[in-house]
Coordinates of C-alpha atoms and ligand atoms in Angstrom, one line a residue:
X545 CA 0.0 0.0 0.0
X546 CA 1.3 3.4 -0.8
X547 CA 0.0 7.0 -1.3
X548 CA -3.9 7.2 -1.7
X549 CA -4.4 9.0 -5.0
X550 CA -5.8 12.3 -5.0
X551 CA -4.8 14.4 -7.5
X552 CA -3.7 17.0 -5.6
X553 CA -1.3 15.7 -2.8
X554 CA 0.1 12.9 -1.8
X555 CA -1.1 11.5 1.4
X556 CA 2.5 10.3 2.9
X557 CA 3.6 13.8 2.9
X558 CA 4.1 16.5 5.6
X559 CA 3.8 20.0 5.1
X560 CA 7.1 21.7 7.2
X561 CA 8.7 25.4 6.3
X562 CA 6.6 25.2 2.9
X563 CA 7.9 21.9 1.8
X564 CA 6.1 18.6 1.1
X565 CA 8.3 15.8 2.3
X566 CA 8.2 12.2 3.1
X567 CA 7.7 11.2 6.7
X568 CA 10.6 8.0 7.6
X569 CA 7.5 6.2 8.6
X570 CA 4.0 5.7 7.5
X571 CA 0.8 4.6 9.2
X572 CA -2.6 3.0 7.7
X573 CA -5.2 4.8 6.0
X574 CA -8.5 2.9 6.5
X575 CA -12.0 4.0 5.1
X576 CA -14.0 3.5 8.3
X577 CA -17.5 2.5 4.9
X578 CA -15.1 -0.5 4.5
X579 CA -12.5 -1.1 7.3
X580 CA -9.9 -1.5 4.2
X581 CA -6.5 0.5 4.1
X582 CA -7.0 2.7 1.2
X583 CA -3.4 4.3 1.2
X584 CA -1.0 5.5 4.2
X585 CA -0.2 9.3 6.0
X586 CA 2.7 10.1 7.6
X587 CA 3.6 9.4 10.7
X588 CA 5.6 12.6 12.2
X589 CA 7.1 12.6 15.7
X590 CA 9.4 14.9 17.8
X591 CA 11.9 15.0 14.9
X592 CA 9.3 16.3 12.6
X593 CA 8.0 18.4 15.9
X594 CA 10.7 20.2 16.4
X595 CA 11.1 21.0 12.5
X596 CA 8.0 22.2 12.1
X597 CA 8.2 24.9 15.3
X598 CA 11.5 25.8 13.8
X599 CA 9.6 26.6 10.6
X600 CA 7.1 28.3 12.2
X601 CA 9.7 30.6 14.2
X602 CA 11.3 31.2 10.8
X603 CA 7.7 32.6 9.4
X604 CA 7.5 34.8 12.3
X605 CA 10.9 36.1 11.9
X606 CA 10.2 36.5 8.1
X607 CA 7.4 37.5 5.6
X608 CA 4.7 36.1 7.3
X609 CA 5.7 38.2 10.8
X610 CA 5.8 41.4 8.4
X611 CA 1.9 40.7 6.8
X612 CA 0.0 42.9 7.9
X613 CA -3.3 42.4 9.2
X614 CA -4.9 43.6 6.3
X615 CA -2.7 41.2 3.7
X616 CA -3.3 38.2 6.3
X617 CA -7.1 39.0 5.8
X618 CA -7.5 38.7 2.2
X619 CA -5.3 36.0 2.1
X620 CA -7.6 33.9 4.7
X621 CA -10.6 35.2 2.4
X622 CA -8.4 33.5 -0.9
X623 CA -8.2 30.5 0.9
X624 CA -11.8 30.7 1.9
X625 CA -12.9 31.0 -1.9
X626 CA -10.2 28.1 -3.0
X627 CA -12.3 26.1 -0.6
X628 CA -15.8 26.7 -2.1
X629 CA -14.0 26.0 -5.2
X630 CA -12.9 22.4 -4.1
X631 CA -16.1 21.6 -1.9
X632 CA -17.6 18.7 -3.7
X633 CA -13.4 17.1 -3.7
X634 CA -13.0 18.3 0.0
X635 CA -16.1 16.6 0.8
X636 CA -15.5 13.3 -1.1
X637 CA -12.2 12.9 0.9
X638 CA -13.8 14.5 4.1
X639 CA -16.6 11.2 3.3
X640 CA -14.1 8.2 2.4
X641 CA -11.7 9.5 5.2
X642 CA -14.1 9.6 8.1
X643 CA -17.0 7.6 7.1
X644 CA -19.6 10.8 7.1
X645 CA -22.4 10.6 4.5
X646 CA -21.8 13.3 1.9
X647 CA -23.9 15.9 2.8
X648 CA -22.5 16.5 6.3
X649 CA -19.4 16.1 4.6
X650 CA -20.1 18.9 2.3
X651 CA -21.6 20.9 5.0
X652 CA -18.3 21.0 6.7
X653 CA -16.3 22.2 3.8
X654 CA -18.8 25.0 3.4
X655 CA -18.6 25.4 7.2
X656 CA -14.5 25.6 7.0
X657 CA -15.0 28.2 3.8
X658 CA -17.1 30.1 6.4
X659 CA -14.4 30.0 9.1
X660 CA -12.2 31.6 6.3
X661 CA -13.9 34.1 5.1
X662 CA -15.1 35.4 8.8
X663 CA -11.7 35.5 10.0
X664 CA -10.7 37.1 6.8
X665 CA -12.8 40.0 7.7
X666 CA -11.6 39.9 10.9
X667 CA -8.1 40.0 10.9
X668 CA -8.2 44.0 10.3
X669 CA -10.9 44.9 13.0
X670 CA -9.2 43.4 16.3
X671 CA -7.8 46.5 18.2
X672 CA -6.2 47.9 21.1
X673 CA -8.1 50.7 23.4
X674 CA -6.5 54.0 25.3
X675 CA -7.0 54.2 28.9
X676 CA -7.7 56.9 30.8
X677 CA -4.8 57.3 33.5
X678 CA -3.0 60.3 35.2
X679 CA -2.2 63.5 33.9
X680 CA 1.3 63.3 31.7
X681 CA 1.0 59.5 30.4
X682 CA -0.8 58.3 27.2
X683 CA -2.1 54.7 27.8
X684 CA -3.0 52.1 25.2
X685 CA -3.3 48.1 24.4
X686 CA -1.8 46.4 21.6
X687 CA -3.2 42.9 20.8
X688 CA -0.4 40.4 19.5
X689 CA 0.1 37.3 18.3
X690 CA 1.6 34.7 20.9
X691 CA 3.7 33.2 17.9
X692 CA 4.1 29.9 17.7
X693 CA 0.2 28.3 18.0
X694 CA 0.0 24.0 18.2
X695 CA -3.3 23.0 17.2
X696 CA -3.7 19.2 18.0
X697 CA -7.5 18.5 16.3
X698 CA -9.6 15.3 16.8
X699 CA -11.3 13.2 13.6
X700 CA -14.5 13.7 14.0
X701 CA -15.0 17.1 12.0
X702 CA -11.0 17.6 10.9
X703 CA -12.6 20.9 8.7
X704 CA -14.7 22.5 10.7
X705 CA -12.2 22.3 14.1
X706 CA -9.1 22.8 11.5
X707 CA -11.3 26.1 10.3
X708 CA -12.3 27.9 13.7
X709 CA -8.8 26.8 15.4
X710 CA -6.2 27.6 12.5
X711 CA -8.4 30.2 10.9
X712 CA -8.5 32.8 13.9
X713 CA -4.5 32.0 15.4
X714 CA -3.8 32.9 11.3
X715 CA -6.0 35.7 11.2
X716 CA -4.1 37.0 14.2
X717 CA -0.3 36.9 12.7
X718 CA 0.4 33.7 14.8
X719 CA 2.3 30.8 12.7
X720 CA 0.6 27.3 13.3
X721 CA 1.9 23.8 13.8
X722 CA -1.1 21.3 12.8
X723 CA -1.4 17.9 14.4
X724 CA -4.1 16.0 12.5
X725 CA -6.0 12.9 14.2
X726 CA -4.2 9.6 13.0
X727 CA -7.9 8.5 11.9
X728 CA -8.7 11.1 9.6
X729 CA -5.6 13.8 8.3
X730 CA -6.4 14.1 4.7
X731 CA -8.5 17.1 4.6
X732 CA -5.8 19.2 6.8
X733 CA -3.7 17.9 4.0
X734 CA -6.1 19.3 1.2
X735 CA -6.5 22.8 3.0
X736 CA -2.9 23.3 3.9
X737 CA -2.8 23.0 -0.3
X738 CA -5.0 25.2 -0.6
X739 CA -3.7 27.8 1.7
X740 CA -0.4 27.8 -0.3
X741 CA -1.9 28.1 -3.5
X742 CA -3.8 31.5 -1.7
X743 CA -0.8 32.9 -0.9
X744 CA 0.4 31.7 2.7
X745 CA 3.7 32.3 2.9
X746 CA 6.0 29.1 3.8
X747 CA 6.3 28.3 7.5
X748 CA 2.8 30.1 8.6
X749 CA 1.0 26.8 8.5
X750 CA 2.7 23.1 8.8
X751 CA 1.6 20.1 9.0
X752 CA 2.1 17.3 10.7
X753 CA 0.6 14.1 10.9
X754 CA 1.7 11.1 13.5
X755 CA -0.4 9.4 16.4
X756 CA -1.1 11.4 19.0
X757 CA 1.4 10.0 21.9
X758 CA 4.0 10.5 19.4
X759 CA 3.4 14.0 17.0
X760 CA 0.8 15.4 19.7
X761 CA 2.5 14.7 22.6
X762 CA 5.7 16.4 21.3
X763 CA 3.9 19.4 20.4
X764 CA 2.1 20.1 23.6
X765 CA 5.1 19.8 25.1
X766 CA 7.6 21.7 22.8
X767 CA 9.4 25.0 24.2
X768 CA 9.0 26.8 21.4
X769 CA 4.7 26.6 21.1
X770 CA 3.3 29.2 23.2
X771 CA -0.1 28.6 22.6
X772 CA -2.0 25.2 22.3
X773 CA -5.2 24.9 21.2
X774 CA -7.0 21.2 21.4
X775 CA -9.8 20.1 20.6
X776 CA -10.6 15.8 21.6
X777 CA -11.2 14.1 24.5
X778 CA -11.2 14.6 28.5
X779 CA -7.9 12.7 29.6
X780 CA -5.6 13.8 26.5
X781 CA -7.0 17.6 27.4
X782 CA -5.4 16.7 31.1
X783 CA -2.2 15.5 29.6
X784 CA -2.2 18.9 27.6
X785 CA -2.7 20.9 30.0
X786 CA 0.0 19.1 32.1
X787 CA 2.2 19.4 29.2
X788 CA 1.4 23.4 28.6
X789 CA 1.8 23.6 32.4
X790 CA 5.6 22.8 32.1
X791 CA 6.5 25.7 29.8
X792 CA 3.7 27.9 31.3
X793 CA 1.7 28.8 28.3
X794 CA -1.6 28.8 27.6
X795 CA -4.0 26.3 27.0
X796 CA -7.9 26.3 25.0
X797 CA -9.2 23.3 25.7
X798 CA -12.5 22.0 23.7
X799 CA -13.6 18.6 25.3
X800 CA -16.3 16.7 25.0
X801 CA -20.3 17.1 26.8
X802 CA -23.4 15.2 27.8
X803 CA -25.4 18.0 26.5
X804 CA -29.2 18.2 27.2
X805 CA -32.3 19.7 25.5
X806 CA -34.9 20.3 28.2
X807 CA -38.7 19.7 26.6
X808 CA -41.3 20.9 28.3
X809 CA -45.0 20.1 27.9
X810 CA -45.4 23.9 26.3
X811 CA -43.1 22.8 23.7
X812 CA -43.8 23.1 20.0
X813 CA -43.0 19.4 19.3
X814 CA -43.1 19.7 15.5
X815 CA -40.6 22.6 15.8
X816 CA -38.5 20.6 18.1
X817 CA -38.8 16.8 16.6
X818 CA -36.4 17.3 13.8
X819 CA -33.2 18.5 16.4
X820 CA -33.9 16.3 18.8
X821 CA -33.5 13.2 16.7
X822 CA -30.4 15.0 14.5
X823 CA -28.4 16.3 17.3
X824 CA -28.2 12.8 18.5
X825 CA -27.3 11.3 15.5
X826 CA -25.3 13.6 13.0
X827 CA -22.0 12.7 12.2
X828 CA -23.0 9.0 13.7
X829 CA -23.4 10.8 17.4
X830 CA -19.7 11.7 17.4
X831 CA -19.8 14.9 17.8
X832 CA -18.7 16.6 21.1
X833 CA -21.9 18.7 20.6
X834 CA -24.3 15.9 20.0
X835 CA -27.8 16.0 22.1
X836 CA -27.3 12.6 24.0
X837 CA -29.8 13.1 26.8
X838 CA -33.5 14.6 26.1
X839 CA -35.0 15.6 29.4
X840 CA -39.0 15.7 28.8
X841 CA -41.3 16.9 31.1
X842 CA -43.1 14.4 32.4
X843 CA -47.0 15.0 31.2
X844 CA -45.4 14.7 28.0
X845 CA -43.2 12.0 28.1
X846 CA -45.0 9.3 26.2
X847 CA -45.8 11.3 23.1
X848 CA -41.9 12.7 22.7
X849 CA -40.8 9.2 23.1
X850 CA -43.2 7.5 20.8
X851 CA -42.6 10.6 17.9
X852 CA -38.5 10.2 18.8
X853 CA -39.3 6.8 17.9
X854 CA -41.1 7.0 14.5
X855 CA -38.2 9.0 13.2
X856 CA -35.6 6.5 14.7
X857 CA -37.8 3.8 12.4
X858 CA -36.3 5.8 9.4
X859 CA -33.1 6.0 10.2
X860 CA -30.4 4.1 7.7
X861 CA -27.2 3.7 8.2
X862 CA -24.7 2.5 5.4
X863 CA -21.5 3.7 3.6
X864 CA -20.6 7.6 3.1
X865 CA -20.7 7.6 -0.4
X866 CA -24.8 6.4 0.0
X867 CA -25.2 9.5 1.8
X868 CA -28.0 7.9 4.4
X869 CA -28.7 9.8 7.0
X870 CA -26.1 7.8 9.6
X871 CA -22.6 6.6 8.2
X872 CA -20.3 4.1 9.9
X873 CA -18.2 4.7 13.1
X874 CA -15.0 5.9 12.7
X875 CA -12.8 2.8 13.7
X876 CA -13.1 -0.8 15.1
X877 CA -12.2 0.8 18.7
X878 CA -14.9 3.5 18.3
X879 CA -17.5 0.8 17.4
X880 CA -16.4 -1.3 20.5
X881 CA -16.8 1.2 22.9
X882 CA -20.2 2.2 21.6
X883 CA -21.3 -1.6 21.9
X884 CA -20.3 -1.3 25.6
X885 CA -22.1 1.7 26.1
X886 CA -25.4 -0.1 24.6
X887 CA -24.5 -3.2 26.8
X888 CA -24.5 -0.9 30.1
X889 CA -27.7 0.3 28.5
X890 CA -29.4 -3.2 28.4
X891 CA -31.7 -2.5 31.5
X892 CA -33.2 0.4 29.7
X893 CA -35.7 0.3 27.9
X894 CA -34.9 0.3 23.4
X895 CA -37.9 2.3 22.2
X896 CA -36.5 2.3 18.4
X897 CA -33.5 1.7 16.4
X898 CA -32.5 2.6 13.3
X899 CA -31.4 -0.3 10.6
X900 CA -27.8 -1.1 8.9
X901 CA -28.7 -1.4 5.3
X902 CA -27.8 -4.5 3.2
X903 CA -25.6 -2.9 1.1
X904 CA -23.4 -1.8 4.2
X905 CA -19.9 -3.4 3.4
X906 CA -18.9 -6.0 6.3
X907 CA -15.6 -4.6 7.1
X908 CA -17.4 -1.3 8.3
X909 CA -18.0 -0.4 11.4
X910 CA -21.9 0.1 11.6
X911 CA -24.2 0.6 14.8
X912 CA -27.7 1.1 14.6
X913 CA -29.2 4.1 16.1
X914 CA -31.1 3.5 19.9
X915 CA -33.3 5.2 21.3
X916 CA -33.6 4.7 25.2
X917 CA -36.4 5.4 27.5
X918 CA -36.4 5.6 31.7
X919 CA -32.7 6.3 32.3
X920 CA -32.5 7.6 36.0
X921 CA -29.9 10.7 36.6
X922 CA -27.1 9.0 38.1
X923 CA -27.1 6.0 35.3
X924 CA -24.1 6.0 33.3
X925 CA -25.5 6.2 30.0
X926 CA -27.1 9.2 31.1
X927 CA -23.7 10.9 32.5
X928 CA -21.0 9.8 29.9
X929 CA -20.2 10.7 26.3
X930 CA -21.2 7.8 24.2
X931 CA -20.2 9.2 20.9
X932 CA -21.9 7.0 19.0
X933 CA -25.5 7.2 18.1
X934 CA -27.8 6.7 21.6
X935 CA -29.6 9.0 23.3
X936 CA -31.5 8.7 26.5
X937 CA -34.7 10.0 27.6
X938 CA -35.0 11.3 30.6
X939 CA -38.5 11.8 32.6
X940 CA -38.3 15.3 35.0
X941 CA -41.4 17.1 36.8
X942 CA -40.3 20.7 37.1
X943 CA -38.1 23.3 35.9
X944 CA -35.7 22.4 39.3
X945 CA -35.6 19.0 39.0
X946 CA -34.8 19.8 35.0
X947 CA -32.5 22.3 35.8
X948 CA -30.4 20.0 39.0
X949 CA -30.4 16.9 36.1
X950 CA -29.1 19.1 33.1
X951 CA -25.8 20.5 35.1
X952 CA -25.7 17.1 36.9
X953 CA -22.3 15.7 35.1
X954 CA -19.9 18.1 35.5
X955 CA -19.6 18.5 32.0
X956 CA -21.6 21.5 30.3
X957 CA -20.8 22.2 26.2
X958 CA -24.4 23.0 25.1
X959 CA -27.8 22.8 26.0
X960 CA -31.3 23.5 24.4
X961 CA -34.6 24.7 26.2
X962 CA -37.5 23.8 24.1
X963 CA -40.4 25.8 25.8
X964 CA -42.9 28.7 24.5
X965 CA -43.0 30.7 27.7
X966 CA -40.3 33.3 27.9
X967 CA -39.9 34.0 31.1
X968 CA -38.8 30.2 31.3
X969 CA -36.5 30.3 28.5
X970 CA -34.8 33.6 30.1
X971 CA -34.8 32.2 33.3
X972 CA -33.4 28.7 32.0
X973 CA -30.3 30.0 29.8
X974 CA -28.9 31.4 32.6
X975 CA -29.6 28.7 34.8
X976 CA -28.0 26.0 32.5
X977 CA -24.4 25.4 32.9
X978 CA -23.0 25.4 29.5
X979 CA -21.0 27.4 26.9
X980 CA -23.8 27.4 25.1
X981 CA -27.5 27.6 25.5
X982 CA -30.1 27.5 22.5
X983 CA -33.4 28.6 22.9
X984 CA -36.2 26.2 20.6
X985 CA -33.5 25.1 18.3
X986 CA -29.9 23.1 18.9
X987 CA -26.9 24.4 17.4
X988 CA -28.0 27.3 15.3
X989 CA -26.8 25.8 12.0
X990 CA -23.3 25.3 12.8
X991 CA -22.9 29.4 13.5
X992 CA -19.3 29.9 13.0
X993 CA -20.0 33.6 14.4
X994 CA -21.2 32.1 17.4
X995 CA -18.4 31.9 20.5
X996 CA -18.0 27.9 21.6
X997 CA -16.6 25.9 24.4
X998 CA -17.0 24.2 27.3
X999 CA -17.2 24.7 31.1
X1000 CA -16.2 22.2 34.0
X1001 CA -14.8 19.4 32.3
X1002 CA -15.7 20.2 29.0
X1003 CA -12.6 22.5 29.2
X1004 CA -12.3 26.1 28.9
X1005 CA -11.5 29.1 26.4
X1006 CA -13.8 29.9 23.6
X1007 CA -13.1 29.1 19.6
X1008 CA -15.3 30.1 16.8
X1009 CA -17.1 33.7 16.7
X1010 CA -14.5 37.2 17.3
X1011 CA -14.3 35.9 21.1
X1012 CA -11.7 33.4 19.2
X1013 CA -9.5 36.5 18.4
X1014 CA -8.9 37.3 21.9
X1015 CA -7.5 33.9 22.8
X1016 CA -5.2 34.1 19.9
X1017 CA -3.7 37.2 20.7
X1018 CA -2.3 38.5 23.8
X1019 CA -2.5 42.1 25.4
X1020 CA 0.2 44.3 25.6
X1021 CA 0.1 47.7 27.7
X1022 CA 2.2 50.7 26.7
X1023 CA 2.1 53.6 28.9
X1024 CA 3.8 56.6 28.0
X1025 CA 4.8 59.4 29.9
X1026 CA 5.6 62.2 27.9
X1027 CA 5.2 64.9 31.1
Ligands
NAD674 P1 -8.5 12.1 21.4 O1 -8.3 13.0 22.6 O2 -8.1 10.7 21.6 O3 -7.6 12.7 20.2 C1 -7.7 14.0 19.8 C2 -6.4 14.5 19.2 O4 -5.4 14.4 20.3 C3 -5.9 13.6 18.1 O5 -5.2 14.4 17.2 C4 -4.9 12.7 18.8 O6 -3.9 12.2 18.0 C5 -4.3 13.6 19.8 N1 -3.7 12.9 21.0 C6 -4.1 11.7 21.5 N2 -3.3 11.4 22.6 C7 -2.4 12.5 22.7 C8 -1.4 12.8 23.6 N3 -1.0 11.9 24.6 N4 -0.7 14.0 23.5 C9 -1.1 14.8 22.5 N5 -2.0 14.6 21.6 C10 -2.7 13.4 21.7 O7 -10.0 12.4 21.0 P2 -10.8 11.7 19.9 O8 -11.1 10.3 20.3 O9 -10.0 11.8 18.6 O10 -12.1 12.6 19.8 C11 -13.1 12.4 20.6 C12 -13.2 13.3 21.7 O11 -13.1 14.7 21.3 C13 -14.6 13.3 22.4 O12 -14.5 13.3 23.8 C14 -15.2 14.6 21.9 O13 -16.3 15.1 22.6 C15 -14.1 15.5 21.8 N6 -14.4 16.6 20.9 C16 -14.6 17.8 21.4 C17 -14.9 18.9 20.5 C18 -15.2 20.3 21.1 O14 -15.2 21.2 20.3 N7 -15.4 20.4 22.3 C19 -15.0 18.7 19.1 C20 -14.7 17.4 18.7 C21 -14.4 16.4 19.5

């Protein structure tokens, strides 16, 4: 097995200092549709590390660190056009690499053209303020790059989290060291193309594939980063942190969540019937945003279960390229732990699954939608990430009791009230312990304007929306006194 043809790069290589080269070793591309090894990536490690941050030092010191914000603006907004360009080929690889049916696939290339073109506009419009202060000083804040960004991304959305992470450190005259997931690197691959072929000078983005122990781990930990960004799961966002700790810099941290929509019996059901079934199972339920618990008030329990359940009847899952509405898991492991989950789930009650079609190739790693019913707060399918597609439905009485199960698992992403009285929903969003709260609808469209992250252990910082901007810059306070 070698390169996986693409036409426009070849998947073994690395991007470092503007050159595509080789990696000494090589790890297994698999197309989750078909669990066969469709090509190989490159497996970088500290070696590749440490030439990568070198290159990016380099930019800083060189063209890139004399762009000004303006230049790095319209370039972004190239890159942003390049993509809409490529869409339907971004997509296709987006689809083989990760398993996502086609349209979510394409949704995220439009999404990561989005990310693009906002930062664009945004590189020019982040400023500094002058502060009021005694009599014989002029006062004033600068906002500047840290320099060196690591961005360690996860393979559940490589586009969209490649987008809102790289897009705003870029935007803000940082030069960025990219550690794509071992599952799923081609599409980091595609866009760092593309951002050369917009203009990016050499060394302001490299790339660097490798497992995550290996490439990540040396990243999160090298001197010369002073700013990480990660986006995956709970325990590697510790061992970041840790990492980050040692040469004191900072740290965003986007983790996973448990996160809840809250129905209650003044609900408009046919409004709310369509999220509540696709923020459960979009992307296969691996998404760190995904709805996995529905809390339902109790009066209308029944009914929300048994519509949940006509729409989980319709649910197919088969290979990307059928574009169903529920592709396969990303990997053997994923599938396994997912099976677990639904074993730990067998004393609930299955109120509808979806079906694995018979064209679904054997090799790929399938699991049929559930729907459970009566999970008690406390249970474990109603406290951990599953990320795979389950939900739970959970019965509550009042807003207190719906409120005390929502922020009951220390984790808080997003959550959803679905209620017509406003005084509720008011009352509710700042209530609900979460990054952010949705008011009768879940996720806003993907809202690459909108601010996003976690609180308690779904990490901290805030990606996506100009709030992004701030975490990729620092402050810097002159004060002159000129008498
Ligand atoms: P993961 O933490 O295993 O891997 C994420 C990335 O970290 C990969 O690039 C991986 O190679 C790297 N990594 C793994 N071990 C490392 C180490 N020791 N040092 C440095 N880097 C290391 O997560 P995953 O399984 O790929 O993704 C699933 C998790 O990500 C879920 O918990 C999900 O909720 C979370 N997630 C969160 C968001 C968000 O925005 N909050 C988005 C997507 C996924």
């Amino acid at each position: 097995m070698n390169e996986m043809t693409t036409g426009w790069f070849d998947s073994r290589e690395m991007l470092i200092g503007g050159k595509w080269q080789a990696a000494a070793r090589t790890l297994p591309l698999e197309d989750p549709s078909t669990g066969s090894e469709i090509g190989e990536i490159a497996r970088g490690g500290a070696d590749e590390i440490d030439a990568a941050v070198a290159a990016a030092q380099s930019a800083l010191a060189g063209e890139w660190g004399r762009t000004t914000a303006v230049e790095r603006g319209r370039i972004l907004t190239r890159i942003g056009q390049l993509v809409l360009e490529r869409v339907e080929d971004l997509a296709r690889l987006e689809a083989q690499d990760v398993g996502k049916p086609l349209t979510q696939a394409r949704n995220d290339a439009i999404a990561l053209a989005r990310y693009m073109e906002f930062y664009g506009g945004a590189a020019d419009k982040v400023m500094g303020e002058t502060i009021p202060y005694q009599d014989g000083y002029t006062v004033y804040t600068l906002r500047e790059p840290h320099g060196v960004t690591g961005h360690i991304v996860p393979w559940n959305y490589p586009m969209q989290i490649i987008g809102r992470s790289v897009g705003g450190a870029l935007a803000m005259g940082n030069a960025a060291v990219l550690k794509p997931a071992e599952e799923a690197c081609l599409t980091a691959l595609a866009f760092a193309r593309l951002a050369e072929e917009a203009g990016l000078p050499a060394g302001a983005l490299n790339v660097v594939p490798g497992l995550g122990e290996e490439a990540g781990a040396a990243l999160a930990g090298h001197p010369g980063v002073d700013h990480v960004s990660f986006t995956g799961s709970y325990p590697v966002g510790q061992l970041i942190q840790k990492a980050a700790a040692e040469n004191v810099v900072p740290v965003t941290l986007e983790l996973g969540g448990k996160s809840p929509q809250l129905v209650f019996a003044d609900a408009d059901l046919d409004a709310a019937l369509p999220f509540l079934v696709n923020a459960g199972i979009q992307n296969a339920g691996q998404t760190c945003s995904a709805s996995s618990r529905i809390l339902i008030q109790r009066s209308r329990y029944q009914e929300v279960a048994e519509r949940m359940a006509e729409r989980y009847g319709a649910l197919r899952v088969g290979p990307a390229m059928s574009d169903l509405e529920v592709g396969p898991l990303i990997s053997a492991a994923q599938k396994r732990i997912v099976e677990g989950y639904l074993r730990l789930g067998a004393d609930l009650d299955c109120v509808a699954t979806g079906r694995i079609v018979e064209e679904a190739p054997d090799g790929g790693h399938y699991v049929a939608p559930h729907l459970l019913s009566g999970a008690r707060p406390g249970h474990r399918l109603e406290q951990e990430e599953i990320f795979g597609p389950a939900q739970v439905l959970v019965p509550f009485d009042d807003e207190d009791e719906a409120v005390a199960i929502a922020n009951g698992t220390g984790l808080g992403l997003v959550a959803a009230v679905w209620s017509e009285n406003g005084g509720r929903q008011m009352r509710l969003a700042r209530r609900l312990r979460a990054g952010q709260v949705f008011v009768n609808n879940y996720g806003a469209g993907g809202g690459v304007e909108l601010p996003f992250g976690g609180v308690g252990k779904s990490g901290h910082g805030r990606e996506k929306g100009f709030e992004a901007l701030y975490s990729f810059s620092q402050l810097k306070t002159v004060a002159a006194h000129h008498g």
